Amino acid sequence: MLTVQNRTLPAQVLVSLRQSGEAYKFAGGFFMLLPSVIFIFAIRKYLFNMWGQISK
């Protein structure tokens, strides 16, 4: 359950960047997307095999 007192890390980052400038908002968004992009690149071979495409 999400509450105001016990925020998750992405929610806390968004709240802290609310008053920041545009450059800091873009940097925060980039660093929030980075773990998911790394994860997808790490398992792409398995995803391609699951979808029936040939992986390199």
mmCIF file of N, CA and C in Angstrom:
data_model
loop_
_atom_site.group_PDB
_atom_site.id
_atom_site.type_symbol
_atom_site.label_atom_id
_atom_site.label_comp_id
_atom_site.label_asym_id
_atom_site.label_seq_id
_atom_site.Cartn_x
_atom_site.Cartn_y
_atom_site.Cartn_z
ATOM 1 N N MET A 1 0.848 -1.164 0.000
ATOM 2 C CA MET A 1 0.000 0.000 0.000
ATOM 3 C C MET A 1 0.902 1.238 0.000
ATOM 4 N N LEU A 2 0.602 2.161 -0.861
ATOM 5 C CA LEU A 2 1.390 3.383 -0.937
ATOM 6 C C LEU A 2 0.796 4.443 -0.009
ATOM 7 N N THR A 3 1.653 5.025 0.794
ATOM 8 C CA THR A 3 1.216 6.083 1.691
ATOM 9 C C THR A 3 2.152 7.269 1.554
ATOM 10 N N VAL A 4 1.776 8.368 2.140
ATOM 11 C CA VAL A 4 2.605 9.563 2.100
ATOM 12 C C VAL A 4 3.823 9.395 3.006
ATOM 13 N N GLN A 5 3.675 8.693 4.105
ATOM 14 C CA GLN A 5 4.779 8.532 5.039
ATOM 15 C C GLN A 5 5.810 7.527 4.521
ATOM 16 N N ASN A 6 5.387 6.464 3.871
ATOM 17 C CA ASN A 6 6.284 5.402 3.406
ATOM 18 C C ASN A 6 6.319 5.381 1.886
ATOM 19 N N ARG A 7 7.039 6.311 1.303
ATOM 20 C CA ARG A 7 7.116 6.394 -0.158
ATOM 21 C C ARG A 7 8.165 5.432 -0.692
ATOM 22 N N THR A 8 7.902 4.946 -1.902
ATOM 23 C CA THR A 8 8.912 4.158 -2.590
ATOM 24 C C THR A 8 9.959 5.116 -3.157
ATOM 25 N N LEU A 9 11.098 4.578 -3.597
ATOM 26 C CA LEU A 9 12.174 5.423 -4.102
ATOM 27 C C LEU A 9 11.758 6.252 -5.317
ATOM 28 N N PRO A 10 11.093 5.677 -6.332
ATOM 29 C CA PRO A 10 10.676 6.514 -7.463
ATOM 30 C C PRO A 10 9.710 7.625 -7.056
ATOM 31 N N ALA A 11 8.813 7.353 -6.150
ATOM 32 C CA ALA A 11 7.888 8.393 -5.703
ATOM 33 C C ALA A 11 8.620 9.483 -4.942
ATOM 34 N N GLN A 12 9.601 9.115 -4.144
ATOM 35 C CA GLN A 12 10.375 10.102 -3.402
ATOM 36 C C GLN A 12 11.204 10.972 -4.343
ATOM 37 N N VAL A 13 11.764 10.368 -5.387
ATOM 38 C CA VAL A 13 12.540 11.136 -6.364
ATOM 39 C C VAL A 13 11.642 12.126 -7.087
ATOM 40 N N LEU A 14 10.460 11.685 -7.488
ATOM 41 C CA LEU A 14 9.539 12.589 -8.181
ATOM 42 C C LEU A 14 9.112 13.751 -7.299
ATOM 43 N N VAL A 15 8.872 13.490 -6.032
ATOM 44 C CA VAL A 15 8.481 14.563 -5.115
ATOM 45 C C VAL A 15 9.627 15.543 -4.919
ATOM 46 N N SER A 16 10.839 15.031 -4.799
ATOM 47 C CA SER A 16 11.970 15.926 -4.566
ATOM 48 C C SER A 16 12.330 16.721 -5.820
ATOM 49 N N LEU A 17 12.042 16.196 -7.007
ATOM 50 C CA LEU A 17 12.341 16.924 -8.240
ATOM 51 C C LEU A 17 11.221 17.859 -8.682
ATOM 52 N N ARG A 18 10.138 17.886 -7.957
ATOM 53 C CA ARG A 18 8.995 18.720 -8.344
ATOM 54 C C ARG A 18 9.364 20.199 -8.416
ATOM 55 N N GLN A 19 10.197 20.670 -7.514
ATOM 56 C CA GLN A 19 10.584 22.077 -7.472
ATOM 57 C C GLN A 19 11.868 22.364 -8.262
ATOM 58 N N SER A 20 12.467 21.348 -8.872
ATOM 59 C CA SER A 20 13.739 21.507 -9.569
ATOM 60 C C SER A 20 13.539 22.055 -10.969
ATOM 61 N N GLY A 21 14.646 22.419 -11.585
ATOM 62 C CA GLY A 21 14.623 22.900 -12.953
ATOM 63 C C GLY A 21 14.453 21.768 -13.947
ATOM 64 N N GLU A 22 14.296 22.144 -15.216
ATOM 65 C CA GLU A 22 14.049 21.148 -16.266
ATOM 66 C C GLU A 22 15.198 20.152 -16.410
ATOM 67 N N ALA A 23 16.436 20.632 -16.330
ATOM 68 C CA ALA A 23 17.581 19.730 -16.516
ATOM 69 C C ALA A 23 17.604 18.644 -15.451
ATOM 70 N N TYR A 24 17.292 18.995 -14.215
ATOM 71 C CA TYR A 24 17.286 17.997 -13.145
ATOM 72 C C TYR A 24 16.130 17.015 -13.297
ATOM 73 N N LYS A 25 15.012 17.473 -13.829
ATOM 74 C CA LYS A 25 13.884 16.568 -14.065
ATOM 75 C C LYS A 25 14.227 15.542 -15.140
ATOM 76 N N PHE A 26 14.882 15.999 -16.218
ATOM 77 C CA PHE A 26 15.289 15.071 -17.264
ATOM 78 C C PHE A 26 16.321 14.082 -16.749
ATOM 79 N N ALA A 27 17.272 14.554 -15.949
ATOM 80 C CA ALA A 27 18.282 13.655 -15.389
ATOM 81 C C ALA A 27 17.636 12.636 -14.452
ATOM 82 N N GLY A 28 16.688 13.073 -13.644
ATOM 83 C CA GLY A 28 15.989 12.150 -12.748
ATOM 84 C C GLY A 28 15.206 11.104 -13.516
ATOM 85 N N GLY A 29 14.543 11.513 -14.580
ATOM 86 C CA GLY A 29 13.806 10.561 -15.409
ATOM 87 C C GLY A 29 14.717 9.555 -16.085
ATOM 88 N N PHE A 30 15.866 10.027 -16.541
ATOM 89 C CA PHE A 30 16.833 9.126 -17.172
ATOM 90 C C PHE A 30 17.328 8.079 -16.184
ATOM 91 N N PHE A 31 17.673 8.503 -14.989
ATOM 92 C CA PHE A 31 18.191 7.550 -14.006
ATOM 93 C C PHE A 31 17.101 6.634 -13.452
ATOM 94 N N MET A 32 15.838 7.023 -13.574
ATOM 95 C CA MET A 32 14.761 6.119 -13.170
ATOM 96 C C MET A 32 14.514 5.063 -14.249
ATOM 97 N N LEU A 33 14.780 5.380 -15.516
ATOM 98 C CA LEU A 33 14.599 4.419 -16.607
ATOM 99 C C LEU A 33 15.798 3.495 -16.786
ATOM 100 N N LEU A 34 16.963 3.906 -16.352
ATOM 101 C CA LEU A 34 18.190 3.169 -16.592
ATOM 102 C C LEU A 34 18.165 1.718 -16.090
ATOM 103 N N PRO A 35 17.685 1.415 -14.879
ATOM 104 C CA PRO A 35 17.671 0.005 -14.448
ATOM 105 C C PRO A 35 16.805 -0.894 -15.323
ATOM 106 N N SER A 36 15.677 -0.399 -15.778
ATOM 107 C CA SER A 36 14.821 -1.235 -16.624
ATOM 108 C C SER A 36 15.446 -1.469 -17.994
ATOM 109 N N VAL A 37 16.133 -0.496 -18.543
ATOM 110 C CA VAL A 37 16.798 -0.665 -19.832
ATOM 111 C C VAL A 37 17.937 -1.670 -19.710
ATOM 112 N N ILE A 38 18.705 -1.588 -18.641
ATOM 113 C CA ILE A 38 19.784 -2.547 -18.419
ATOM 114 C C ILE A 38 19.223 -3.956 -18.268
ATOM 115 N N PHE A 39 18.125 -4.098 -17.551
ATOM 116 C CA PHE A 39 17.498 -5.409 -17.371
ATOM 117 C C PHE A 39 17.027 -5.979 -18.709
ATOM 118 N N ILE A 40 16.410 -5.167 -19.533
ATOM 119 C CA ILE A 40 15.919 -5.647 -20.829
ATOM 120 C C ILE A 40 17.074 -6.079 -21.718
ATOM 121 N N PHE A 41 18.173 -5.304 -21.736
ATOM 122 C CA PHE A 41 19.325 -5.705 -22.535
ATOM 123 C C PHE A 41 19.966 -6.976 -21.994
ATOM 124 N N ALA A 42 19.897 -7.198 -20.705
ATOM 125 C CA ALA A 42 20.484 -8.401 -20.120
ATOM 126 C C ALA A 42 19.692 -9.652 -20.478
ATOM 127 N N ILE A 43 18.377 -9.549 -20.611
ATOM 128 C CA ILE A 43 17.568 -10.739 -20.885
ATOM 129 C C ILE A 43 17.021 -10.774 -22.306
ATOM 130 N N ARG A 44 17.534 -9.936 -23.191
ATOM 131 C CA ARG A 44 16.978 -9.891 -24.548
ATOM 132 C C ARG A 44 17.151 -11.204 -25.295
ATOM 133 N N LYS A 45 18.240 -11.919 -25.032
ATOM 134 C CA LYS A 45 18.447 -13.212 -25.688
ATOM 135 C C LYS A 45 17.314 -14.168 -25.336
ATOM 136 N N TYR A 46 16.914 -14.190 -24.083
ATOM 137 C CA TYR A 46 15.841 -15.072 -23.646
ATOM 138 C C TYR A 46 14.486 -14.606 -24.176
ATOM 139 N N LEU A 47 14.313 -13.294 -24.273
ATOM 140 C CA LEU A 47 13.059 -12.775 -24.835
ATOM 141 C C LEU A 47 12.931 -13.133 -26.309
ATOM 142 N N PHE A 48 14.024 -12.984 -27.078
ATOM 143 C CA PHE A 48 13.977 -13.330 -28.497
ATOM 144 C C PHE A 48 13.709 -14.810 -28.691
ATOM 145 N N ASN A 49 14.323 -15.656 -27.879
ATOM 146 C CA ASN A 49 14.069 -17.105 -27.968
ATOM 147 C C ASN A 49 12.627 -17.437 -27.632
ATOM 148 N N MET A 50 12.062 -16.733 -26.670
ATOM 149 C CA MET A 50 10.684 -16.991 -26.280
ATOM 150 C C MET A 50 9.714 -16.602 -27.401
ATOM 151 N N TRP A 51 10.052 -15.528 -28.162
ATOM 152 C CA TRP A 51 9.185 -15.075 -29.234
ATOM 153 C C TRP A 51 9.464 -15.761 -30.558
ATOM 154 N N GLY A 52 10.443 -16.672 -30.571
ATOM 155 C CA GLY A 52 10.715 -17.439 -31.782
ATOM 156 C C GLY A 52 11.636 -16.775 -32.781
ATOM 157 N N GLN A 53 12.332 -15.740 -32.405
ATOM 158 C CA GLN A 53 13.274 -15.105 -33.303
ATOM 159 C C GLN A 53 14.681 -15.602 -32.986
ATOM 160 N N ILE A 54 15.521 -15.547 -33.975
ATOM 161 C CA ILE A 54 16.897 -16.009 -33.806
ATOM 162 C C ILE A 54 17.702 -14.882 -33.155
ATOM 163 N N SER A 55 18.414 -15.212 -32.082
ATOM 164 C CA SER A 55 19.250 -14.216 -31.412
ATOM 165 C C SER A 55 20.686 -14.380 -31.877
ATOM 166 N N LYS A 56 21.435 -13.314 -31.778
ATOM 167 C CA LYS A 56 22.844 -13.329 -32.209
ATOM 168 C C LYS A 56 23.752 -13.489 -31.027
#
